[in-house]
Amino acid sequence: MSDVILDVEGLETLLGGERRLLGAARPPVRAVAGVSLALRRGEILGVVGESGCGKTTLGRTILGIQRESAGTIRLDGRVVSGLPPREARRARHDVQYVHQDAAAALDPWWSVGRSLEEALLINGIGRRAEREARLGRMLAAVGLEPALGRRYPHELSGGQLRRVTLARVLVLAPRIVILDEPTSGLDLSVQATVLRLVRELLGELRLTCLFISHDLSVVRQMCDRVAIMYLGRIVELAATRQLFEAPVHPYTRVLLAAAPRLVAGQDLHAAPILGEPPSPTAVPSGCAFRTRCLHAVDVCATREPALEPAGAGRTVSCHRWREIPAAPVTAD
Ligand SMILES: Nc1ncnc2c1ncn2[C@@H]1O[C@H](COP(=O)(O)OP(=O)(O)O)[C@@H](O)[C@H]1O
Ligand SMILES: [Mg+2]
């Protein structure tokens, strides 16, 4: 059995671009612009990048609720992309997604129990006794009292809401879960408990996880490997330790430098100011990062770098990674 459970190759997702009633069509945004990655059985793979870089769209496309415009997705070696939406979701029912906005993911008019039960009904788990048993088990697994099932979303704290959204997805017995910003909007103390719970559950249920976050410290703590995303592309992917101890891509370096506590021995004042990323409707030619890169040269403007192996277990897309000194980058 291959150790790869989910394989994504050259995935591209276009958003928007619909023709409006009056006026010209707006150009679509290439929110996912050629992503390749492989999820290994049982691992937690982090996807991290600034807001708007396409993390959520990548998750939704892998899930199959957002249609890919190019590329291939394989689940256990079987192609599950290029299908009409309903079939795509059916083929990928082993993949489930936990929404980044826990409150928005639940129907405000439904009790928590009803929301959870509905998830089972939709997925054809029809016997009442079976549903109740599963719900009870799952609420307990996420550390919630069964009585909480009678409450409504607005009666729950942020941490409880997170637990409910986790339960709602895990009750479907997926093999792969995509967690989208699972700690956004939570206090640090609640965040720590939720992360501990997520880790325990993923381990106990032997799940594979794509863990989306913009928070480097959370990713460092949770993930086995990390992919760094920039304007719809993966610029570097490596084992977590490798990535944090010796970042290679100039963007990874800048990101880590902007969060100086993460890099041992690094000068707190060395973090270069990043500014805003370019708009996804106006991506620079060649390397998408070149306009913010301290190391860009002519070739960076003319040729898009491919994601290529850069030492054991690491891939990087940068024309210049070999020439950039190994020390953490500092602003000139
Ligand atoms: N419906 C849409 N139409 C056009 N562009 C969109 C739409 N939804 C999101 N986008 C754009 O796609 C890009 C990726 O968004 P998203 O996947 O939500 O990023 P992230 O989750 O990393 O913050 C952003 O630039 C966003 O503005
Ligand atoms: Mg998002």
CSV table of C-alpha atoms and ligand atoms in Angstrom, one decimal:
chain,number,residue,atom,x,y,z
A,1,MET,CA,0.0,0.0,0.0
A,2,SER,CA,1.4,3.4,-1.0
A,3,ASP,CA,2.0,5.7,1.9
A,4,VAL,CA,0.3,8.5,-0.1
A,5,ILE,CA,-3.4,8.7,0.6
A,6,LEU,CA,-4.2,11.9,-1.4
A,7,ASP,CA,-2.2,13.2,-4.3
A,8,VAL,CA,-2.8,16.6,-5.9
A,9,GLU,CA,-1.1,17.5,-9.1
A,10,GLY,CA,-1.1,20.9,-10.9
A,11,LEU,CA,-4.4,21.9,-9.2
A,12,GLU,CA,-5.9,25.1,-10.4
A,13,THR,CA,-9.1,26.9,-9.3
A,14,LEU,CA,-10.6,30.0,-10.9
A,15,LEU,CA,-13.0,32.1,-8.9
A,16,GLY,CA,-15.3,34.8,-10.0
A,17,GLY,CA,-15.1,36.1,-13.6
A,18,GLU,CA,-18.8,35.7,-14.1
A,19,ARG,CA,-20.3,38.0,-16.8
A,20,ARG,CA,-22.4,40.7,-15.1
A,21,LEU,CA,-25.7,41.9,-16.5
A,22,LEU,CA,-24.1,45.2,-17.7
A,23,GLY,CA,-20.5,45.7,-18.6
A,24,ALA,CA,-17.7,43.4,-19.4
A,25,ALA,CA,-16.8,40.2,-17.6
A,26,ARG,CA,-14.3,40.6,-14.8
A,27,PRO,CA,-11.3,38.4,-15.2
A,28,PRO,CA,-11.4,35.4,-12.9
A,29,VAL,CA,-9.0,35.1,-10.0
A,30,ARG,CA,-6.6,32.1,-10.1
A,31,ALA,CA,-7.0,31.5,-6.4
A,32,VAL,CA,-5.2,28.1,-6.7
A,33,ALA,CA,-2.6,28.4,-9.3
A,34,GLY,CA,-1.0,25.0,-9.9
A,35,VAL,CA,-0.6,23.3,-6.6
A,36,SER,CA,1.0,19.9,-6.3
A,37,LEU,CA,1.2,18.1,-2.9
A,38,ALA,CA,0.9,14.6,-1.5
A,39,LEU,CA,-0.7,13.8,1.8
A,40,ARG,CA,0.8,10.8,3.5
A,41,ARG,CA,-1.3,8.4,5.5
A,42,GLY,CA,-1.7,9.6,9.1
A,43,GLU,CA,0.2,12.8,8.8
A,44,ILE,CA,-0.8,16.4,9.6
A,45,LEU,CA,0.3,18.5,6.7
A,46,GLY,CA,0.1,22.3,7.4
A,47,VAL,CA,-0.7,24.8,4.7
A,48,VAL,CA,0.3,28.3,5.8
A,49,GLY,CA,0.3,31.7,4.1
A,50,GLU,CA,-1.0,35.2,4.4
A,51,SER,CA,-4.7,35.9,4.3
A,52,GLY,CA,-6.0,35.7,0.7
A,53,CYS,CA,-3.3,33.4,-0.6
A,54,GLY,CA,-5.8,30.7,-1.5
A,55,LYS,CA,-5.8,28.3,1.5
A,56,THR,CA,-9.5,28.0,1.9
A,57,THR,CA,-10.0,27.7,-1.9
A,58,LEU,CA,-7.4,24.9,-2.0
A,59,GLY,CA,-9.3,23.1,0.9
A,60,ARG,CA,-12.7,23.5,-0.8
A,61,THR,CA,-11.3,22.3,-4.1
A,62,ILE,CA,-9.8,19.2,-2.6
A,63,LEU,CA,-13.1,18.6,-0.8
A,64,GLY,CA,-14.9,18.9,-4.1
A,65,ILE,CA,-17.4,21.7,-3.3
A,66,GLN,CA,-15.3,24.0,-5.4
A,67,ARG,CA,-14.6,22.8,-8.9
A,68,GLU,CA,-11.0,22.6,-10.1
A,69,SER,CA,-10.3,24.2,-13.5
A,70,ALA,CA,-7.2,22.1,-14.1
A,71,GLY,CA,-5.1,19.4,-12.4
A,72,THR,CA,-5.7,16.0,-11.0
A,73,ILE,CA,-6.7,14.8,-7.5
A,74,ARG,CA,-6.1,11.1,-6.6
A,75,LEU,CA,-7.5,9.4,-3.6
A,76,ASP,CA,-5.8,6.1,-2.9
A,77,GLY,CA,-4.4,6.3,-6.4
A,78,ARG,CA,-7.9,6.7,-8.0
A,79,VAL,CA,-8.6,9.8,-10.0
A,80,VAL,CA,-11.5,11.8,-8.3
A,81,SER,CA,-11.1,15.0,-10.2
A,82,GLY,CA,-12.7,16.2,-13.4
A,83,LEU,CA,-16.2,15.0,-12.3
A,84,PRO,CA,-19.4,17.0,-12.1
A,85,PRO,CA,-19.9,18.5,-8.6
A,86,ARG,CA,-22.2,15.8,-7.1
A,87,GLU,CA,-20.1,13.0,-8.3
A,88,ALA,CA,-17.0,14.8,-7.2
A,89,ARG,CA,-18.3,15.0,-3.6
A,90,ARG,CA,-19.5,11.4,-3.7
A,91,ALA,CA,-16.1,10.1,-4.9
A,92,ARG,CA,-14.5,12.1,-2.1
A,93,HIS,CA,-16.8,11.3,0.8
A,94,ASP,CA,-13.7,10.1,2.7
A,95,VAL,CA,-12.6,13.7,2.8
A,96,GLN,CA,-14.4,16.1,5.2
A,97,TYR,CA,-13.9,19.8,5.9
A,98,VAL,CA,-14.1,21.9,9.1
A,99,HIS,CA,-15.1,25.4,8.2
A,100,GLN,CA,-13.0,28.3,9.3
A,101,ASP,CA,-16.0,30.1,10.8
A,102,ALA,CA,-17.5,27.7,13.3
A,103,ALA,CA,-20.6,29.8,13.9
A,104,ALA,CA,-21.4,30.2,10.2
A,105,ALA,CA,-21.0,26.4,9.7
A,106,LEU,CA,-24.0,25.7,12.0
A,107,ASP,CA,-27.7,26.5,11.4
A,108,PRO,CA,-28.6,29.1,14.1
A,109,TRP,CA,-32.2,27.8,14.3
A,110,TRP,CA,-31.2,24.2,14.9
A,111,SER,CA,-30.1,22.7,18.1
A,112,VAL,CA,-26.6,21.3,18.1
A,113,GLY,CA,-28.0,17.8,18.3
A,114,ARG,CA,-30.1,18.4,15.2
A,115,SER,CA,-27.2,19.8,13.2
A,116,LEU,CA,-25.1,16.8,14.1
A,117,GLU,CA,-27.9,14.3,13.3
A,118,GLU,CA,-28.6,16.0,10.0
A,119,ALA,CA,-25.0,15.4,9.0
A,120,LEU,CA,-25.6,11.7,9.5
A,121,LEU,CA,-28.9,11.7,7.7
A,122,ILE,CA,-27.5,13.4,4.7
A,123,ASN,CA,-24.8,10.8,4.6
A,124,GLY,CA,-27.3,8.0,4.7
A,125,ILE,CA,-26.8,6.8,8.2
A,126,GLY,CA,-30.5,6.2,8.7
A,127,ARG,CA,-31.1,4.0,11.7
A,128,ARG,CA,-32.0,6.1,14.6
A,129,ALA,CA,-30.3,4.0,17.2
A,130,GLU,CA,-27.1,4.0,15.2
A,131,ARG,CA,-27.2,7.7,14.8
A,132,GLU,CA,-27.8,8.3,18.5
A,133,ALA,CA,-25.0,6.1,19.5
A,134,ARG,CA,-22.6,7.8,17.1
A,135,LEU,CA,-23.6,11.2,18.3
A,136,GLY,CA,-23.2,10.4,21.9
A,137,ARG,CA,-19.8,8.9,21.2
A,138,MET,CA,-18.7,11.8,19.2
A,139,LEU,CA,-19.9,14.5,21.7
A,140,ALA,CA,-18.0,12.6,24.4
A,141,ALA,CA,-14.9,12.4,22.2
A,142,VAL,CA,-14.8,16.1,21.8
A,143,GLY,CA,-15.3,16.6,25.5
A,144,LEU,CA,-18.9,17.8,25.5
A,145,GLU,CA,-21.8,16.8,27.7
A,146,PRO,CA,-24.6,15.0,25.9
A,147,ALA,CA,-27.1,17.6,27.3
A,148,LEU,CA,-25.3,20.2,25.2
A,149,GLY,CA,-27.0,18.7,22.1
A,150,ARG,CA,-30.2,20.5,23.1
A,151,ARG,CA,-28.5,23.9,23.0
A,152,TYR,CA,-28.4,26.4,20.1
A,153,PRO,CA,-25.2,27.8,18.5
A,154,HIS,CA,-25.6,31.2,20.1
A,155,GLU,CA,-25.7,29.5,23.5
A,156,LEU,CA,-22.2,28.1,23.1
A,157,SER,CA,-18.8,29.6,23.7
A,158,GLY,CA,-16.2,29.8,20.9
A,159,GLY,CA,-14.4,26.8,22.2
A,160,GLN,CA,-17.6,24.7,22.5
A,161,LEU,CA,-18.6,25.8,18.9
A,162,ARG,CA,-15.2,24.5,17.7
A,163,ARG,CA,-15.8,21.2,19.4
A,164,VAL,CA,-19.3,20.9,17.9
A,165,THR,CA,-18.0,21.6,14.3
A,166,LEU,CA,-15.3,19.0,14.9
A,167,ALA,CA,-17.8,16.5,16.1
A,168,ARG,CA,-20.1,17.2,13.2
A,169,VAL,CA,-17.4,16.2,10.8
A,170,LEU,CA,-15.8,13.3,12.7
A,171,VAL,CA,-19.2,11.6,13.2
A,172,LEU,CA,-19.1,10.9,9.4
A,173,ALA,CA,-16.0,8.8,9.9
A,174,PRO,CA,-13.8,10.4,7.3
A,175,ARG,CA,-10.3,9.3,6.6
A,176,ILE,CA,-9.0,12.7,5.7
A,177,VAL,CA,-10.0,16.0,7.4
A,178,ILE,CA,-9.3,19.4,6.2
A,179,LEU,CA,-9.2,21.8,9.2
A,180,ASP,CA,-9.5,25.4,8.1
A,181,GLU,CA,-8.1,27.8,10.6
A,182,PRO,CA,-9.3,25.7,13.5
A,183,THR,CA,-8.3,28.2,16.2
A,184,SER,CA,-9.2,31.5,14.6
A,185,GLY,CA,-11.0,33.8,16.9
A,186,LEU,CA,-10.2,31.8,20.0
A,187,ASP,CA,-8.5,33.1,23.1
A,188,LEU,CA,-5.0,31.6,23.5
A,189,SER,CA,-5.9,29.4,26.4
A,190,VAL,CA,-8.9,28.0,24.6
A,191,GLN,CA,-6.8,27.6,21.5
A,192,ALA,CA,-4.3,25.4,23.4
A,193,THR,CA,-7.1,23.1,24.6
A,194,VAL,CA,-8.7,22.9,21.1
A,195,LEU,CA,-5.3,22.1,19.5
A,196,ARG,CA,-4.6,19.4,22.1
A,197,LEU,CA,-8.0,17.9,21.4
A,198,VAL,CA,-7.5,18.0,17.7
A,199,ARG,CA,-4.2,16.2,18.0
A,200,GLU,CA,-5.6,13.5,20.2
A,201,LEU,CA,-8.6,12.9,18.0
A,202,LEU,CA,-6.5,12.8,14.8
A,203,GLY,CA,-4.2,10.2,16.4
A,204,GLU,CA,-7.0,8.1,18.0
A,205,LEU,CA,-9.1,8.0,14.8
A,206,ARG,CA,-6.0,7.5,12.7
A,207,LEU,CA,-6.9,10.4,10.5
A,208,THR,CA,-4.9,12.2,7.9
A,209,CYS,CA,-5.1,15.9,8.1
A,210,LEU,CA,-4.6,19.0,5.9
A,211,PHE,CA,-4.2,21.7,8.5
A,212,ILE,CA,-4.8,25.2,7.2
A,213,SER,CA,-3.6,28.2,9.2
A,214,HIS,CA,-2.1,31.6,8.9
A,215,ASP,CA,-0.5,31.2,12.3
A,216,LEU,CA,3.1,29.9,12.1
A,217,SER,CA,3.4,29.0,15.8
A,218,VAL,CA,0.2,26.8,15.6
A,219,VAL,CA,1.4,25.1,12.5
A,220,ARG,CA,4.8,24.5,14.1
A,221,GLN,CA,3.2,22.9,17.1
A,222,MET,CA,0.7,20.7,15.2
A,223,CYS,CA,2.1,19.6,11.9
A,224,ASP,CA,4.5,16.9,10.7
A,225,ARG,CA,5.2,18.8,7.4
A,226,VAL,CA,4.4,22.3,6.3
A,227,ALA,CA,3.6,23.8,2.9
A,228,ILE,CA,4.1,27.5,2.5
A,229,MET,CA,1.6,29.1,0.1
A,230,TYR,CA,1.9,32.4,-1.7
A,231,LEU,CA,-0.6,33.8,-4.2
A,232,GLY,CA,-2.1,30.4,-5.0
A,233,ARG,CA,1.2,28.6,-5.2
A,234,ILE,CA,3.2,26.4,-2.9
A,235,VAL,CA,6.7,27.9,-2.6
A,236,GLU,CA,8.2,25.5,-0.1
A,237,LEU,CA,7.3,22.2,1.5
A,238,ALA,CA,9.4,20.4,4.1
A,239,ALA,CA,9.3,18.6,7.4
A,240,THR,CA,8.2,21.1,10.1
A,241,ARG,CA,11.5,21.1,11.9
A,242,GLN,CA,13.5,21.4,8.7
A,243,LEU,CA,11.3,24.3,7.6
A,244,PHE,CA,11.5,26.2,10.8
A,245,GLU,CA,15.2,25.6,11.5
A,246,ALA,CA,16.5,26.2,8.0
A,247,PRO,CA,13.9,27.9,5.8
A,248,VAL,CA,15.1,28.1,2.1
A,249,HIS,CA,12.6,30.1,0.1
A,250,PRO,CA,13.0,33.9,0.5
A,251,TYR,CA,9.3,34.1,1.3
A,252,THR,CA,9.5,31.5,4.0
A,253,ARG,CA,12.4,33.3,5.5
A,254,VAL,CA,10.6,36.6,5.5
A,255,LEU,CA,7.5,35.0,7.1
A,256,LEU,CA,9.6,33.4,9.8
A,257,ALA,CA,11.5,36.6,10.3
A,258,ALA,CA,8.3,38.5,10.7
A,259,ALA,CA,7.5,36.1,13.6
A,260,PRO,CA,10.9,36.4,15.3
A,261,ARG,CA,10.1,34.4,18.4
A,262,LEU,CA,10.1,31.3,16.2
A,263,VAL,CA,13.6,31.4,15.0
A,264,ALA,CA,16.2,30.6,17.6
A,265,GLY,CA,18.8,33.3,18.1
A,266,GLN,CA,17.4,35.6,15.6
A,267,ASP,CA,17.6,39.4,16.1
A,268,LEU,CA,14.2,40.7,16.9
A,269,HIS,CA,14.7,43.8,14.9
A,270,ALA,CA,15.8,41.9,11.8
A,271,ALA,CA,12.3,41.3,10.5
A,272,PRO,CA,11.9,43.0,7.1
A,273,ILE,CA,8.6,44.8,6.6
A,274,LEU,CA,6.5,42.7,4.2
A,275,GLY,CA,3.8,45.1,3.2
A,276,GLU,CA,0.7,43.9,1.3
A,277,PRO,CA,0.9,41.1,-1.2
A,278,PRO,CA,0.0,41.9,-4.8
A,279,SER,CA,-3.6,41.5,-5.8
A,280,PRO,CA,-4.4,38.0,-7.1
A,281,THR,CA,-5.8,39.7,-10.2
A,282,ALA,CA,-2.4,41.3,-10.9
A,283,VAL,CA,0.1,38.5,-10.2
A,284,PRO,CA,3.7,39.5,-11.2
A,285,SER,CA,5.2,37.8,-14.3
A,286,GLY,CA,7.7,35.0,-13.7
A,287,CYS,CA,8.0,34.3,-9.9
A,288,ALA,CA,4.9,35.6,-8.1
A,289,PHE,CA,7.0,36.6,-5.1
A,290,ARG,CA,9.7,38.6,-7.0
A,291,THR,CA,8.2,42.0,-6.3
A,292,ARG,CA,8.7,41.5,-2.5
A,293,CYS,CA,11.9,39.4,-2.7
A,294,LEU,CA,15.2,40.7,-1.6
A,295,HIS,CA,17.1,38.4,-3.9
A,296,ALA,CA,15.2,38.8,-7.2
A,297,VAL,CA,17.2,39.0,-10.5
A,298,ASP,CA,16.2,39.3,-14.1
A,299,VAL,CA,15.2,35.6,-14.6
A,300,CYS,CA,12.7,35.9,-11.8
A,301,ALA,CA,10.6,38.3,-13.9
A,302,THR,CA,10.6,36.2,-17.0
A,303,ARG,CA,10.3,32.5,-15.9
A,304,GLU,CA,8.0,31.0,-13.2
A,305,PRO,CA,10.1,28.7,-11.0
A,306,ALA,CA,9.0,25.1,-10.8
A,307,LEU,CA,8.7,23.3,-7.4
A,308,GLU,CA,11.8,21.2,-7.3
A,309,PRO,CA,13.6,19.0,-4.8
A,310,ALA,CA,16.0,21.0,-2.6
A,311,GLY,CA,17.6,18.3,-0.4
A,312,ALA,CA,16.0,15.4,1.3
A,313,GLY,CA,12.3,15.8,1.9
A,314,ARG,CA,12.2,19.4,0.8
A,315,THR,CA,10.8,21.0,-2.3
A,316,VAL,CA,11.2,24.7,-3.2
A,317,SER,CA,10.2,26.9,-6.1
A,318,CYS,CA,12.8,29.6,-6.4
A,319,HIS,CA,15.4,30.3,-9.1
A,320,ARG,CA,17.9,31.4,-6.6
A,321,TRP,CA,17.6,29.2,-3.5
A,322,ARG,CA,21.1,27.7,-4.1
A,323,GLU,CA,22.7,31.1,-4.1
A,324,ILE,CA,21.1,32.6,-1.1
A,325,PRO,CA,23.2,32.3,2.1
A,326,ALA,CA,21.9,29.8,4.6
A,327,ALA,CA,21.6,32.2,7.5
A,328,PRO,CA,18.2,33.6,8.3
A,329,VAL,CA,17.5,36.6,6.0
A,330,THR,CA,17.8,40.1,7.4
A,331,ALA,CA,16.7,43.4,5.9
A,332,ASP,CA,19.7,45.2,4.4
B,1,LIG,N1,-16.1,34.3,-5.0
B,1,LIG,C1,-15.0,34.8,-5.3
B,1,LIG,N2,-14.8,35.5,-6.4
B,1,LIG,C2,-13.6,36.1,-6.8
B,1,LIG,N3,-12.5,36.0,-5.9
B,1,LIG,C3,-12.6,35.3,-4.8
B,1,LIG,C4,-13.9,34.7,-4.4
B,1,LIG,N4,-13.7,34.1,-3.1
B,1,LIG,C5,-12.4,34.4,-2.8
B,1,LIG,N5,-11.8,35.1,-3.8
B,1,LIG,C6,-10.4,35.5,-3.8
B,1,LIG,O1,-9.6,34.4,-3.9
B,1,LIG,C7,-8.4,34.5,-3.2
B,1,LIG,C8,-8.2,33.3,-2.2
B,1,LIG,O2,-9.1,33.4,-1.2
B,1,LIG,P1,-9.1,32.3,0.0
B,1,LIG,O3,-9.0,31.0,-0.6
B,1,LIG,O4,-10.3,32.6,0.8
B,1,LIG,O5,-7.8,32.7,0.8
B,1,LIG,P2,-7.3,32.4,2.3
B,1,LIG,O6,-8.2,31.3,2.8
B,1,LIG,O7,-5.9,32.0,2.1
B,1,LIG,O8,-7.4,33.6,3.1
B,1,LIG,C9,-8.5,35.8,-2.4
B,1,LIG,O9,-7.7,36.8,-3.1
B,1,LIG,C10,-9.9,36.2,-2.5
B,1,LIG,O10,-10.1,37.6,-2.5
B,2,MG,MG,-9.3,31.2,4.5
